[in-house]
Coordinates of C-alpha atoms in Angstrom, one line a residue:
Chain A
M168 CA -30.8 -8.5 -7.9
G169 CA -30.6 -11.6 -10.1
T170 CA -27.5 -10.6 -12.1
L171 CA -24.1 -11.7 -11.2
R172 CA -21.7 -8.7 -11.2
V173 CA -18.1 -8.0 -10.4
K174 CA -16.4 -4.8 -9.3
L175 CA -12.6 -4.4 -9.3
W176 CA -11.6 -2.2 -6.4
G177 CA -7.9 -2.7 -7.2
T178 CA -6.3 -3.6 -10.5
R179 CA -2.6 -2.8 -9.9
G180 CA 0.1 -5.4 -9.2
L181 CA 3.0 -5.4 -6.7
V182 CA 2.6 -2.1 -5.0
S183 CA 0.1 0.8 -4.8
S184 CA 0.6 3.4 -7.4
P185 CA -1.7 6.3 -6.9
G186 CA -1.2 9.3 -9.1
H187 CA -2.6 11.5 -11.8
D188 CA -1.1 9.2 -14.5
T189 CA -2.8 6.1 -13.1
A190 CA -6.1 7.7 -12.1
I191 CA -8.2 6.1 -14.9
Y192 CA -7.2 2.4 -14.6
G193 CA -6.5 2.9 -10.9
G194 CA -3.5 2.6 -8.6
N195 CA -4.8 0.3 -5.8
T196 CA -3.5 -3.2 -5.4
P197 CA -5.9 -6.1 -6.1
C198 CA -9.4 -6.5 -4.6
V199 CA -12.3 -8.1 -6.6
Q200 CA -15.8 -7.9 -5.3
I201 CA -18.3 -10.6 -6.5
L202 CA -21.8 -9.1 -6.4
H203 CA -24.3 -12.0 -6.0
K204 CA -27.6 -11.2 -4.3
N205 CA -26.8 -9.2 -1.2
N206 CA -23.8 -11.2 -0.3
L207 CA -20.5 -9.5 0.5
I208 CA -17.8 -11.6 -1.3
I209 CA -14.4 -10.3 -2.0
V210 CA -11.2 -11.8 -3.4
D211 CA -7.9 -10.5 -1.9
T212 CA -7.3 -7.5 0.3
G213 CA -5.0 -5.3 -1.7
F214 CA -5.4 -1.6 -0.9
G215 CA -8.4 -1.5 -3.2
C216 CA -10.4 -3.1 -0.4
C217 CA -10.0 0.1 1.6
N218 CA -12.4 2.1 -0.6
L219 CA -14.9 -0.8 -0.4
G220 CA -14.4 -0.7 3.4
E221 CA -15.2 3.0 3.5
D222 CA -18.3 2.4 1.4
L223 CA -19.5 -0.3 3.9
L224 CA -19.1 2.1 6.8
E225 CA -22.4 3.7 6.0
R226 CA -24.1 0.3 6.3
I227 CA -22.5 -0.3 9.7
L228 CA -22.8 3.2 11.2
V229 CA -26.0 4.5 9.6
N230 CA -28.0 1.4 8.7
K231 CA -26.7 -0.4 11.8
E232 CA -26.1 -3.5 9.8
D233 CA -24.3 -6.6 11.1
L234 CA -22.1 -7.4 8.1
K235 CA -21.1 -10.9 7.2
I236 CA -18.2 -10.7 4.8
H237 CA -16.5 -13.5 2.9
I238 CA -12.9 -12.9 1.9
F239 CA -11.2 -15.4 -0.4
Y240 CA -7.4 -15.3 -0.8
T241 CA -5.7 -16.3 -4.1
H242 CA -2.3 -16.3 -2.3
F243 CA -0.4 -14.3 0.3
H244 CA 1.9 -12.0 -1.6
W245 CA 1.9 -8.6 0.0
D246 CA -0.1 -6.9 -2.7
H247 CA -2.9 -9.3 -2.2
I248 CA -3.2 -9.3 1.6
Q249 CA -1.6 -6.1 2.9
A250 CA -4.6 -3.9 3.4
L251 CA -6.6 -6.2 5.7
P252 CA -5.7 -4.2 8.8
F253 CA -7.1 -1.1 7.1
F254 CA -10.4 -2.7 6.0
M255 CA -12.8 -0.7 8.1
P256 CA -15.4 -3.4 8.9
I257 CA -12.7 -5.2 10.9
Y258 CA -13.0 -2.5 13.5
F259 CA -16.6 -3.4 14.4
A260 CA -17.6 -6.1 16.8
N261 CA -20.8 -6.9 14.8
T262 CA -18.8 -7.7 11.7
Q263 CA -18.3 -11.3 10.8
L264 CA -15.3 -11.9 8.7
N265 CA -15.0 -15.3 7.1
I266 CA -11.6 -15.8 5.6
Y267 CA -11.1 -18.6 3.0
S268 CA -8.2 -20.2 1.3
P269 CA -7.5 -23.6 -0.1
E270 CA -4.4 -23.6 2.0
P271 CA -4.5 -25.1 5.6
Q272 CA -6.0 -22.8 8.2
E273 CA -2.6 -22.4 10.0
T274 CA -0.9 -21.2 6.7
T275 CA -3.7 -18.7 6.1
A276 CA -3.7 -17.5 9.7
S277 CA 0.0 -17.1 10.0
N278 CA 0.4 -15.2 6.7
L279 CA -2.3 -12.8 7.8
E280 CA -1.1 -12.5 11.4
I281 CA 2.1 -10.8 10.4
L282 CA 0.0 -7.9 9.1
F283 CA -1.1 -7.3 12.6
D284 CA 2.2 -7.9 14.2
A285 CA 3.1 -5.2 16.7
S286 CA 6.4 -4.4 15.0
Y287 CA 4.6 -3.4 11.8
S288 CA 1.3 -2.2 13.1
P289 CA -0.4 -0.7 16.2
F290 CA -2.2 -4.1 16.8
E291 CA -1.3 -7.4 18.3
S292 CA -3.2 -10.0 16.3
L293 CA -5.8 -10.5 13.6
F294 CA -7.8 -12.4 16.2
T295 CA -7.9 -9.5 18.8
M296 CA -9.5 -7.1 16.3
P297 CA -13.1 -6.3 17.1
A298 CA -14.6 -8.3 14.3
V299 CA -15.4 -11.9 14.7
V300 CA -12.8 -13.6 12.4
K301 CA -13.0 -17.2 11.3
V302 CA -10.4 -18.8 9.0
H303 CA -11.6 -21.7 6.8
Q304 CA -9.7 -24.1 4.5
I305 CA -12.0 -24.5 1.6
T306 CA -12.6 -27.7 -0.2
K307 CA -14.3 -28.3 -3.5
N308 CA -18.1 -27.7 -3.7
L309 CA -18.2 -24.7 -1.5
E310 CA -21.5 -22.8 -2.0
I311 CA -22.6 -19.5 -0.6
D312 CA -26.3 -18.8 -1.0
G313 CA -26.5 -20.5 -4.3
L314 CA -23.1 -19.3 -5.6
K315 CA -20.7 -22.1 -6.3
I316 CA -17.1 -21.4 -5.6
D317 CA -14.4 -23.5 -7.2
F318 CA -10.6 -23.1 -7.2
H319 CA -7.6 -24.4 -9.1
A320 CA -3.8 -23.9 -8.6
V321 CA -2.1 -21.5 -11.1
D322 CA 1.4 -21.1 -12.3
H323 CA 2.8 -18.2 -10.2
G324 CA 6.3 -18.5 -11.4
S325 CA 9.4 -20.6 -10.7
S326 CA 11.6 -17.6 -10.1
L327 CA 9.8 -16.6 -7.0
G328 CA 11.5 -19.1 -4.8
E329 CA 12.0 -22.8 -5.1
T330 CA 10.5 -23.4 -1.7
E331 CA 7.3 -21.4 -2.2
A332 CA 5.4 -21.7 1.0
H333 CA 2.0 -22.0 -0.6
E334 CA 0.2 -22.2 -3.9
T335 CA -1.6 -19.5 -5.8
Y336 CA -5.2 -20.1 -6.8
A337 CA -7.6 -19.2 -9.5
Y338 CA -11.3 -19.0 -8.4
K339 CA -14.4 -19.6 -10.4
F340 CA -17.8 -18.3 -9.2
T341 CA -20.9 -19.8 -10.8
N342 CA -24.5 -18.7 -10.0
E343 CA -27.8 -20.6 -10.3
K344 CA -28.1 -19.6 -13.9
N345 CA -24.7 -21.2 -14.6
E346 CA -23.2 -17.8 -15.3
S347 CA -19.6 -17.8 -14.3
I348 CA -16.6 -15.5 -13.4
A349 CA -13.1 -17.0 -13.6
L350 CA -10.4 -15.1 -11.8
L351 CA -6.8 -15.9 -12.9
T352 CA -4.7 -13.3 -11.2
D353 CA -1.0 -13.9 -10.7
H354 CA -0.9 -16.7 -13.3
E355 CA 1.8 -17.0 -15.9
A356 CA 0.0 -18.4 -18.9
R357 CA 3.0 -20.0 -20.5
S358 CA 2.8 -23.5 -22.0
S359 CA 2.3 -26.0 -19.2
L360 CA 0.1 -28.8 -18.0
R361 CA -1.2 -26.5 -15.4
N362 CA -2.2 -23.9 -17.9
D363 CA -3.9 -26.6 -20.0
S364 CA -5.8 -27.7 -16.9
L365 CA -6.8 -24.1 -16.2
I366 CA -8.2 -23.7 -19.7
E367 CA -10.5 -26.5 -18.9
F368 CA -11.3 -25.0 -15.5
A369 CA -12.4 -21.7 -17.0
K370 CA -13.9 -23.1 -20.1
E371 CA -16.7 -20.9 -21.6
C372 CA -16.8 -18.6 -18.5
N373 CA -18.9 -15.5 -19.0
L374 CA -16.2 -13.3 -17.6
L375 CA -12.5 -14.1 -17.5
I376 CA -10.4 -11.8 -15.3
H377 CA -6.8 -12.6 -16.2
D378 CA -3.4 -11.4 -15.2
A379 CA -1.7 -9.3 -17.8
Q380 CA 1.1 -7.6 -16.0
Y381 CA 3.8 -7.7 -18.7
T382 CA 4.4 -6.6 -22.3
E383 CA 6.1 -9.1 -24.6
K384 CA 9.3 -7.1 -24.3
E385 CA 9.2 -7.1 -20.5
Y386 CA 8.6 -10.8 -20.5
N387 CA 12.0 -11.4 -22.1
K388 CA 13.4 -10.4 -18.7
Y389 CA 10.6 -11.5 -16.4
A390 CA 9.7 -15.0 -17.7
G391 CA 9.3 -17.2 -14.7
W392 CA 8.2 -14.4 -12.4
G393 CA 4.6 -15.6 -12.4
H394 CA 2.7 -13.1 -14.5
S395 CA 1.3 -13.2 -18.0
T396 CA 1.7 -10.9 -21.0
S397 CA -1.6 -9.4 -22.4
Q398 CA -1.0 -11.7 -25.4
Q399 CA -0.8 -14.8 -23.3
A400 CA -3.9 -13.8 -21.4
L401 CA -5.9 -13.3 -24.6
E402 CA -4.6 -16.6 -26.0
N403 CA -6.0 -18.2 -23.0
A404 CA -9.2 -16.4 -23.4
L405 CA -9.5 -17.8 -27.0
K406 CA -8.8 -21.3 -25.8
M407 CA -11.2 -21.0 -23.0
G408 CA -13.9 -19.5 -25.2
A409 CA -14.5 -16.8 -22.6
V410 CA -17.4 -14.5 -23.5
K411 CA -15.5 -11.4 -22.2
T412 CA -12.1 -10.8 -20.8
L413 CA -10.8 -8.3 -18.4
L414 CA -7.0 -7.8 -18.3
T415 CA -5.8 -7.0 -14.8
H416 CA -2.8 -6.8 -12.4
H417 CA -1.4 -3.8 -14.3
H418 CA 2.3 -3.2 -13.8
P419 CA 2.5 -0.6 -11.0
F420 CA 4.3 2.1 -13.1
R421 CA 2.4 1.6 -16.3
T422 CA 0.5 4.8 -16.9
D423 CA -3.0 5.1 -18.2
V424 CA -1.6 6.3 -21.5
A425 CA 0.7 3.3 -21.8
I426 CA -2.2 0.9 -21.1
E427 CA -4.2 2.6 -23.8
K428 CA -1.4 2.2 -26.2
I429 CA -1.2 -1.6 -25.5
N430 CA -4.9 -1.8 -25.7
H431 CA -4.8 -0.2 -29.2
E432 CA -2.0 -2.6 -30.3
L433 CA -3.9 -5.6 -29.1
R434 CA -6.9 -4.6 -31.1
Q435 CA -4.8 -4.5 -34.3
D436 CA -3.7 -8.1 -33.6
E437 CA -5.7 -10.4 -35.9
R438 CA -5.5 -13.2 -33.5
F439 CA -7.7 -11.4 -31.0
H440 CA -10.3 -9.9 -33.4
S441 CA -13.0 -12.2 -32.3
L442 CA -12.5 -11.5 -28.6
K443 CA -14.4 -9.1 -26.4
F444 CA -11.8 -7.7 -24.0
E445 CA -10.7 -4.6 -22.1
F446 CA -8.2 -3.6 -19.5
A447 CA -9.8 -3.7 -16.1
T448 CA -10.7 -0.3 -14.7
E449 CA -10.9 0.3 -11.0
L450 CA -14.4 0.9 -9.7
V451 CA -16.3 -0.2 -12.8
E452 CA -19.1 -2.7 -12.1
Y453 CA -19.1 -5.4 -14.8
E454 CA -22.4 -7.3 -15.3
V455 CA -22.1 -11.0 -16.1
G456 CA -25.1 -12.4 -17.9
N457 CA -26.9 -13.2 -21.1
K458 CA -28.9 -10.0 -21.5
K459 CA -28.4 -7.6 -24.4
K460 CA -25.7 -5.0 -24.1
K461 CA -27.0 -1.8 -22.5
K462 CA -25.6 1.7 -22.8
K463 CA -23.0 2.6 -20.1
S464 CA -24.8 4.4 -17.3
T465 CA -23.2 7.2 -15.3
N466 CA -22.6 4.7 -12.5
K467 CA -20.0 3.1 -14.7
V468 CA -21.8 -0.2 -15.0
S469 CA -20.6 -2.2 -18.0
K470 CA -22.5 -5.1 -19.5
V471 CA -20.9 -8.4 -20.4
G472 CA -22.8 -10.4 -23.0
Chain B
M215 CA 24.2 25.7 -2.2
T216 CA 21.2 24.6 -0.1
I217 CA 19.7 21.2 0.2
K218 CA 16.1 20.5 -0.7
L219 CA 13.4 18.4 0.8
K220 CA 11.4 16.4 -1.8
L221 CA 8.1 14.9 -0.8
L222 CA 7.7 11.5 -2.3
G223 CA 4.7 10.3 -0.2
V224 CA 2.6 12.3 2.2
R225 CA -0.3 10.0 3.0
G226 CA -0.4 8.6 6.5
S227 CA -1.4 5.1 7.7
R228 CA -1.5 3.5 4.2
P229 CA -1.3 4.4 0.6
S230 CA -4.7 5.8 -0.6
D231 CA -5.9 6.0 -4.1
K232 CA -9.1 8.1 -4.5
K233 CA -10.1 10.7 -7.1
S234 CA -10.8 13.2 -4.3
S235 CA -7.2 13.0 -2.9
L236 CA -5.2 13.1 -6.1
G237 CA -4.2 16.7 -5.5
Y238 CA -2.1 16.1 -2.4
G239 CA -1.3 12.6 -3.4
G240 CA -1.9 9.1 -2.1
N241 CA 1.5 7.5 -1.7
S242 CA 2.5 6.8 1.8
T243 CA 5.5 8.4 3.7
S244 CA 8.7 8.9 2.0
F245 CA 11.1 11.8 1.6
E246 CA 14.2 12.6 -0.4
I247 CA 16.9 15.0 0.8
V248 CA 18.2 16.4 -2.5
I249 CA 21.9 17.2 -2.1
P250 CA 23.6 18.9 -5.0
D251 CA 27.0 17.7 -6.2
E252 CA 27.2 14.7 -3.9
D253 CA 27.8 11.1 -4.6
F254 CA 25.0 9.7 -2.6
Y255 CA 21.2 9.7 -2.2
L256 CA 19.5 10.3 1.1
F257 CA 15.9 9.2 1.8
I258 CA 13.7 9.1 4.8
D259 CA 11.3 6.1 5.0
G260 CA 10.2 3.7 2.3
G261 CA 6.4 4.0 2.0
S262 CA 4.9 3.5 -1.4
G263 CA 6.3 6.8 -2.5
I264 CA 9.8 5.3 -2.6
S265 CA 8.7 2.7 -5.2
R266 CA 7.7 5.4 -7.7
R267 CA 11.0 7.2 -7.1
G268 CA 12.9 4.0 -7.6
F269 CA 11.1 3.4 -10.9
E270 CA 12.3 6.9 -12.0
L271 CA 15.9 6.2 -10.9
G272 CA 16.0 2.7 -12.4
E273 CA 18.6 0.0 -11.5
D274 CA 21.3 1.7 -13.4
T275 CA 22.1 4.9 -11.6
T276 CA 25.4 6.8 -11.9
I277 CA 25.3 7.4 -8.1
N278 CA 25.6 4.1 -6.3
K279 CA 25.4 5.0 -2.6
F280 CA 22.0 5.2 -0.9
H281 CA 21.2 6.1 2.7
F282 CA 17.8 5.5 4.3
L283 CA 16.8 7.1 7.6
I284 CA 13.9 5.0 9.0
T285 CA 11.5 6.7 11.4
H286 CA 9.8 3.4 12.4
T287 CA 8.6 0.2 10.9
H288 CA 4.9 0.6 10.5
W289 CA 3.7 -0.7 7.1
D290 CA 3.1 2.7 5.6
H291 CA 6.8 3.6 6.2
I292 CA 8.4 0.5 4.7
L293 CA 6.1 -1.3 2.3
G294 CA 7.6 0.3 -0.8
L295 CA 11.2 -0.7 -0.1
P296 CA 11.4 -4.1 -1.9
F297 CA 10.2 -2.4 -5.1
F298 CA 12.8 0.4 -4.9
S299 CA 14.7 -0.4 -8.1
P300 CA 18.2 0.6 -7.0
L301 CA 18.0 -2.2 -4.4
H302 CA 17.9 -4.6 -7.3
A303 CA 21.4 -3.7 -8.6
A304 CA 24.4 -5.5 -7.1
K305 CA 26.7 -2.4 -7.6
N306 CA 24.6 -0.3 -5.3
H307 CA 25.4 0.2 -1.6
V308 CA 22.4 0.8 0.6
N309 CA 22.7 1.8 4.2
F310 CA 19.6 1.7 6.5
H311 CA 19.8 3.8 9.7
A312 CA 17.1 2.8 12.1
S313 CA 16.4 2.3 15.8
K314 CA 16.3 -1.1 17.4
T315 CA 13.3 -2.0 19.5
R316 CA 12.9 -4.7 22.1
R317 CA 11.0 -6.7 19.5
H318 CA 13.2 -6.5 16.5
S319 CA 16.1 -4.9 14.8
F320 CA 15.5 -3.1 11.5
E321 CA 17.5 -5.8 9.7
E322 CA 15.0 -8.5 10.9
I323 CA 12.1 -6.3 9.9
F324 CA 13.6 -5.8 6.4
N325 CA 14.3 -9.5 6.0
G326 CA 10.7 -10.1 7.1
L327 CA 9.5 -8.2 4.0
Q328 CA 11.2 -10.8 1.9
K329 CA 9.7 -13.8 3.6
N330 CA 9.1 -16.7 1.3
G331 CA 5.5 -16.7 0.2
N332 CA 4.9 -13.0 0.8
L333 CA 7.3 -11.1 -1.5
P334 CA 5.7 -10.7 -5.0
I335 CA 9.1 -10.6 -6.6
P336 CA 12.0 -13.1 -6.3
A337 CA 14.0 -12.4 -3.1
T338 CA 17.1 -12.9 -5.1
Q339 CA 16.2 -9.6 -6.9
L340 CA 17.4 -7.6 -3.9
Q341 CA 21.1 -7.7 -4.9
A342 CA 22.4 -4.4 -3.5
Q343 CA 25.1 -4.5 -0.8
L344 CA 23.1 -3.8 2.4
K345 CA 24.3 -2.3 5.6
F346 CA 22.1 -1.8 8.7
T347 CA 23.2 0.8 11.3
T348 CA 21.4 1.0 14.6
I349 CA 20.6 4.5 15.8
E350 CA 20.3 5.5 19.5
P351 CA 17.8 8.3 20.0
Q352 CA 19.4 11.6 20.7
V353 CA 22.8 10.5 19.7
P354 CA 23.8 12.6 16.6
F355 CA 25.7 11.2 13.7
K356 CA 26.8 12.1 10.2
I357 CA 25.9 10.7 6.8
E358 CA 29.1 10.5 4.7
D359 CA 30.7 12.8 7.1
K360 CA 28.7 15.7 5.7
I361 CA 25.1 15.7 6.7
L362 CA 24.4 16.0 10.5
I363 CA 21.5 13.9 11.7
E364 CA 19.9 14.4 15.1
T365 CA 17.1 12.3 16.4
F366 CA 14.4 12.5 19.1
Q367 CA 12.1 9.7 20.2
L368 CA 8.5 10.6 19.4
N369 CA 5.3 9.6 21.1
H370 CA 4.3 6.8 18.8
Q371 CA 4.6 3.0 19.0
G372 CA 8.0 1.3 19.1
I373 CA 10.9 3.7 18.9
T374 CA 9.7 6.2 16.4
L375 CA 12.3 8.8 15.5
G376 CA 11.9 12.5 14.7
Y377 CA 14.8 13.6 12.4
K378 CA 16.6 16.9 12.1
I379 CA 18.8 17.1 9.1
S380 CA 21.4 19.9 8.8
Y381 CA 23.8 20.7 6.0
K382 CA 25.9 23.8 5.4
G383 CA 23.7 26.0 7.5
S384 CA 20.3 24.8 6.3
S385 CA 18.1 22.4 8.1
V386 CA 14.8 20.6 8.2
A387 CA 13.0 18.7 11.0
I388 CA 10.6 15.8 10.2
I389 CA 8.1 14.6 12.8
T390 CA 6.1 12.0 10.9
D391 CA 4.1 10.4 13.7
N392 CA 3.7 12.0 17.1
A393 CA 0.7 12.0 19.6
P394 CA 0.0 14.3 22.5
I395 CA 1.9 13.0 25.5
E396 CA -0.5 14.0 28.3
G397 CA -1.6 10.7 30.0
N398 CA -0.7 8.9 26.8
Y399 CA 2.7 7.2 26.8
M400 CA 3.1 5.3 23.5
G401 CA 6.8 5.0 22.8
E402 CA 8.9 2.1 24.0
G403 CA 10.2 2.9 27.5
M404 CA 7.9 5.9 28.0
K405 CA 5.4 4.2 30.4
E406 CA 8.3 3.2 32.7
K407 CA 9.7 6.7 32.8
A408 CA 6.2 8.2 33.4
L409 CA 5.6 5.8 36.2
V410 CA 8.4 7.4 38.2
D411 CA 7.0 10.9 37.8
K412 CA 4.3 11.6 35.2
K413 CA 4.4 15.4 35.3
A414 CA 8.2 15.5 35.1
F415 CA 8.2 13.1 32.2
E416 CA 5.6 14.9 30.2
Q417 CA 7.3 18.2 30.8
S418 CA 10.7 16.8 29.8
F419 CA 9.2 15.3 26.6
N420 CA 7.4 18.5 25.6
E421 CA 10.4 20.7 26.3
G422 CA 12.7 18.2 24.7
L423 CA 10.7 18.3 21.5
V424 CA 10.6 22.1 21.4
N425 CA 14.4 22.2 21.9
F426 CA 14.8 19.6 19.2
L427 CA 12.9 21.9 16.8
K428 CA 14.3 25.1 18.1
D429 CA 14.9 27.7 15.3
V430 CA 14.7 25.1 12.5
H431 CA 13.3 27.0 9.5
T432 CA 11.0 24.3 8.1
V433 CA 9.4 21.6 10.1
V434 CA 7.2 18.8 8.8
V435 CA 4.7 17.7 11.4
D436 CA 2.1 14.9 11.8
T437 CA -1.4 16.4 11.5
H438 CA -3.4 13.3 10.8
F439 CA -6.4 14.3 12.9
T440 CA -8.4 17.5 13.5
E441 CA -9.2 18.5 17.1
S442 CA -12.7 17.0 16.6
T443 CA -11.5 13.7 15.2
L444 CA -8.5 13.3 17.5
K445 CA -7.9 9.9 19.0
V446 CA -4.7 10.2 21.0
D447 CA -4.0 6.5 21.4
W448 CA -3.7 6.2 17.6
G449 CA -0.4 8.1 17.8
H450 CA -1.0 11.2 15.8
S451 CA -1.6 14.9 16.3
T452 CA -3.6 17.9 14.9
P453 CA -2.9 21.2 13.1
P454 CA -3.4 23.4 16.2
R455 CA -1.0 21.3 18.3
A456 CA 1.6 21.4 15.5
L457 CA 1.3 25.1 15.3
E458 CA 1.7 25.5 19.1
L459 CA 4.8 23.5 18.9
C460 CA 6.2 25.7 16.1
K461 CA 5.4 28.9 18.0
K462 CA 7.4 27.7 21.0
A463 CA 10.2 26.4 18.8
G464 CA 10.4 29.6 16.7
N465 CA 10.0 27.9 13.3
S466 CA 9.2 29.8 10.1
R467 CA 7.4 27.2 8.0
L468 CA 5.1 24.4 9.1
V469 CA 4.3 21.7 6.6
L470 CA 1.2 19.7 7.6
F471 CA 1.9 16.0 7.1
H472 CA 0.5 12.4 7.4
H473 CA -2.8 13.2 5.7
A474 CA -5.4 10.7 6.8
P475 CA -6.2 8.1 4.1
E476 CA -9.9 9.3 4.2
D477 CA -8.9 13.0 3.8
S478 CA -10.0 14.5 0.5
D479 CA -8.0 17.4 -0.9
Q480 CA -10.7 19.6 0.5
D481 CA -10.3 18.1 4.0
V482 CA -6.5 18.9 3.9
N483 CA -7.2 22.4 2.7
A484 CA -9.6 22.8 5.7
K485 CA -6.8 21.7 8.0
V486 CA -4.6 24.5 6.7
D487 CA -7.4 27.0 6.9
S488 CA -8.1 26.0 10.5
I489 CA -4.8 27.5 11.7
L490 CA -3.9 30.0 9.0
N491 CA -4.9 33.2 10.8
D492 CA -3.3 32.1 14.0
A493 CA -0.1 31.2 12.1
K494 CA -0.1 34.5 10.3
K495 CA -0.1 36.3 13.6
A496 CA 2.9 34.3 14.7
H497 CA 4.6 34.9 11.4
I498 CA 4.6 31.2 10.5
E499 CA 4.0 30.1 7.0
V500 CA 1.6 27.0 6.8
K501 CA 1.6 24.6 3.9
A502 CA 0.1 21.2 3.4
A503 CA 2.5 18.5 2.3
K504 CA 1.9 17.7 -1.4
E505 CA 3.4 14.8 -3.2
G506 CA 6.1 16.0 -5.6
D507 CA 6.7 19.3 -3.8
V508 CA 10.4 20.3 -3.4
W509 CA 11.2 22.7 -0.6
E510 CA 14.4 24.5 -0.6
L511 CA 15.8 24.5 2.9
C512 CA 16.9 27.6 4.6
A513 CA 19.0 28.4 7.6

């Protein structure tokens, strides 16, 4: 109950990629669940949130619980928002959905509204769904039941459009014991003032979850697209002094075998010998804390030192 | 030489990635009509299944003409399109054939996918030459003067099209999303027609659909629900109803489609089992759509 944990329900970037060859690391688009006390806190509603939603159905239908769910958005690219209409708790009138973003409420609402537009869906509006939906613009110093939530704009690429409608944000979750998770998805960790500032933001976090969509070879073509290479992510991890790093936002068509190959190559890289890192695996629960490392249980819980 | 139907995505409502459904596959709706010795590709819908196919094809294809038949614009049928690699090459010509609803044309919908702030890749990436052709339901047309396309407006939101594709004597019909019509008028314009005379409208719809499918060898039909889970206003149908349709239309092979995202492989198998005996008596082969399957189409 006291430990801060995180579970990645989706680790795949851009578009869902289910299949036999992505079954280990997972094919769902991003959704991160922060497990703090009994609170339901998630970041982004890529298709990974659907499996979480199905899990929560038991609590709604069998346990008759009124769920209060906090959804934080890093940004509004399709892969990070698209599955909200399919998130089962939204179909129940006794669900409270609190939606948060550092962007103005109207920006958040309008970006999510299109998901429920009648041209694309059988619905009319986010706000006519059964759940009670509230959209909040978050400011610094937000706290939920003792969990501090902070945010910082990231570098999500100059090639994505000169008139980007909104920023993309990193989040940091810190509990009462000062254990912290820093989530830097969709961040391009190239040399910049912003990256320097993010290094400060995530300094000495217990668990760093960092975008690592590209290989160095791919980056030759995709520089400026707003994603990091694994090497850039780990260089950030070194500078931040992160205790453990999860590399996420896998390229949609990168097979499990290919990810393993990159993993192996990174471990041969002397620069990263001192780092504890792994490629984020869907459905694994990672504990964030200062306890001794335990053996992996059959429930796929992984300890972070 | 016959054409083939390749199933690129068979999951309904949304892409679904669960260990228990890896067998039939989790990519959302997309089909390829594989036409030997032709200089164009033909696809139906751009669910997440099309992205994977696009990755296989890459940007640098030797064939540079692409046609898409769009059934309707619900997310599960279009969300994969921006990531279809051939759309990223300027030398490619891509023609989208779709209905136009009161709300939007398909071109507006497609442009909406590229809205600033929502598209995870630069909008400038979509460099192919695009053409948007509006289809009127029940007005046949030809792709590249070779493939006959016939359409029928299905009972689902907007103007959802059932497609019948015919080429050199072989054909297939694809009914991706279609709900029972009785007292349940979902398609654009249907409520107005039913207001005049409900019974006549329902009869004309049901007979029209049977005629549309008449004697087609293979039909792919929406069987999202079972009879016990059926919610007609969601726009989908069941295996027994799909089988009844095929019996009336004289089809030889029924492919169950639009597997619900929560369906495990076992659930899909159960759907097949639920109508197998009945189908055998009617000499209809029943299969469940499986991602990656390629069906040779017969006369």
